Amino acid sequence: MSDLGSDLPAAAAALSAEDRAGLVNALKDKLQLLAGQHVDILETLPPKVRQRVEILRDLQSQHDEVEAKFLEERSQLEAKYQKLYEPLYSKRYEIVNGVVEVEGVTNEAVPEEGNKPAEEKGVPDFWLTAMKTNETLAEEITERDEGALKYLKDIKWCRIDDPKGFKLDFYFDSNPYFKNSVLTKTYHMIDDDDPILEKAIGTEIEWHPGKCLTQKVLKKKPRKGSKNAKPITKTEKCESFFNFFNPPEVPEDDDDIDEDAVEELQNLMERDYDIGSTIRDKIIPHAVSWFTGEAAQSDFEDIDEVDYDDEEGDGDEDEDEDEEEEEEEEEEEEKKGKSRSKVWMESVIQYILFHSWIRLQLLLYIFVLTICLTVWYWYPYYMQCFVGLNCRVVAGSNLVRISRQSALLNASSSSVWLCTNRPGYV
């Protein structure tokens, strides 16, 4: 994201005339570029086809004129019925804020006098609950915002003619967060065939000290050995519903706006307008339905009906396909259930085969185990053979000794006989 994109926070000031002119000029340049591309497309068409397209463009112009009349009449009709809604909105305000008590309404279960809870006036957290039930607004409301939005008493809107647009007024009770009793958001629209947002202006919120919900304070410990022993504080902008009252800012210099920045700015302004139109068209006229959750459920039902109609248009073929898919899934699940053990064994075998170091270890363990078993099995036989051999060797050595001794005795006796029988022997 470019640096310019990061300098487009929701906490910017209202757009000035120069800012508005810069944005409009940038949009015009983009539209002219697109128009030039359309002209190039027309030039590539054959003459007869181009003539037919020109007739279609004339029809489109006539359609736009009729649509412009429709928008004008619709605006007048909405203004007429807006006056008829005002008495109903006033009664709603009185009931929600406990100005008047509703008569003729009985509770199904009345608690005993001893267990009777403290009586609350009106409908607590009425607007907060209604806004949180809406998906678009729920994304903007944080937990920190809920404390301040509990003091919201009423929301009103009205049309403005010079310049054209509409205004939202948020009425707050006295609260510990800010001094303002009314926060206003005004949308200025370009008077064209279709309403285009020109700029949005919000009220500057006067926050009480330390209660700003659009900023958070970060404390950083000082470095060791530094002279300043106090922690370093730094404020950063954070997400908050109250950023809604500080619309995006357009740079004053048109030359600094590139295509990416223009596109990002358009997205921010569209998001801002989407929030305002949701409050105007959904929350204000149907607040109690959003409070009870009926409006949210109705939105989901509408989406489901559209999806169901699309599915019915596909015919019975889709149903047959769904049944076949379900049967196939059931068969696959059965096969999976039966072959779980087989798959487990195969996975173990594959694991062993594809890991050579495990195979080597197993072979080594098997070799060592084989040697140990062999030695353990043949050890007694080896010992018997060894003892027998030793006995035979000892016996043989004794025989040799005896024969040698007998030979010595024989030799000595022979020598004696020779000496005694020798001539001259006395």
Coordinates of N, CA and C in Angstrom, one line a residue, residues 4-5 22-23 26 250-263:
L4 N 0.4 7.3 0.4 CA -0.8 8.1 0.3 C -2.0 7.3 0.8
G5 N -2.1 6.0 0.5 CA -3.2 5.2 1.0 C -3.2 5.2 2.5
G22 N -10.7 18.6 -6.8 CA -9.6 17.6 -7.2 C -10.2 16.2 -7.4
L23 N -11.1 15.8 -6.5 CA -11.7 14.5 -6.7 C -12.5 14.4 -7.9
A26 N -10.4 14.2 -11.0 CA -9.8 12.9 -11.1 C -10.8 11.9 -11.6
V250 N -9.3 14.1 0.9 CA -8.8 14.1 -0.4 C -7.6 15.0 -0.4
P251 N -6.4 14.6 -1.0 CA -5.2 15.5 -1.0 C -5.5 16.8 -1.8
E252 N -4.9 17.9 -1.4 CA -5.2 19.1 -2.1 C -4.5 19.2 -3.5
D253 N -3.4 18.6 -3.6 CA -2.6 18.6 -4.9 C -3.1 17.4 -5.8
D254 N -3.7 17.7 -6.9 CA -4.2 16.7 -7.8 C -3.0 15.9 -8.4
D255 N -1.9 16.5 -8.6 CA -0.8 15.8 -9.2 C -0.3 14.6 -8.4
D256 N -0.5 14.7 -7.1 CA -0.1 13.6 -6.2 C -1.0 12.4 -6.2
I257 N -2.1 12.5 -6.8 CA -3.1 11.4 -6.8 C -2.8 10.5 -8.0
D258 N -2.5 9.2 -7.7 CA -2.3 8.2 -8.7 C -3.6 7.4 -8.8
E259 N -3.6 6.4 -9.8 CA -4.8 5.6 -10.0 C -5.1 4.7 -8.8
D260 N -4.1 4.2 -8.2 CA -4.3 3.3 -7.0 C -4.9 4.1 -5.8
A261 N -4.4 5.3 -5.6 CA -4.9 6.2 -4.5 C -6.4 6.6 -4.8
V262 N -6.7 6.9 -6.1 CA -8.1 7.3 -6.4 C -9.0 6.1 -6.2
E263 N -8.6 4.9 -6.6 CA -9.4 3.7 -6.4 C -9.6 3.4 -4.9

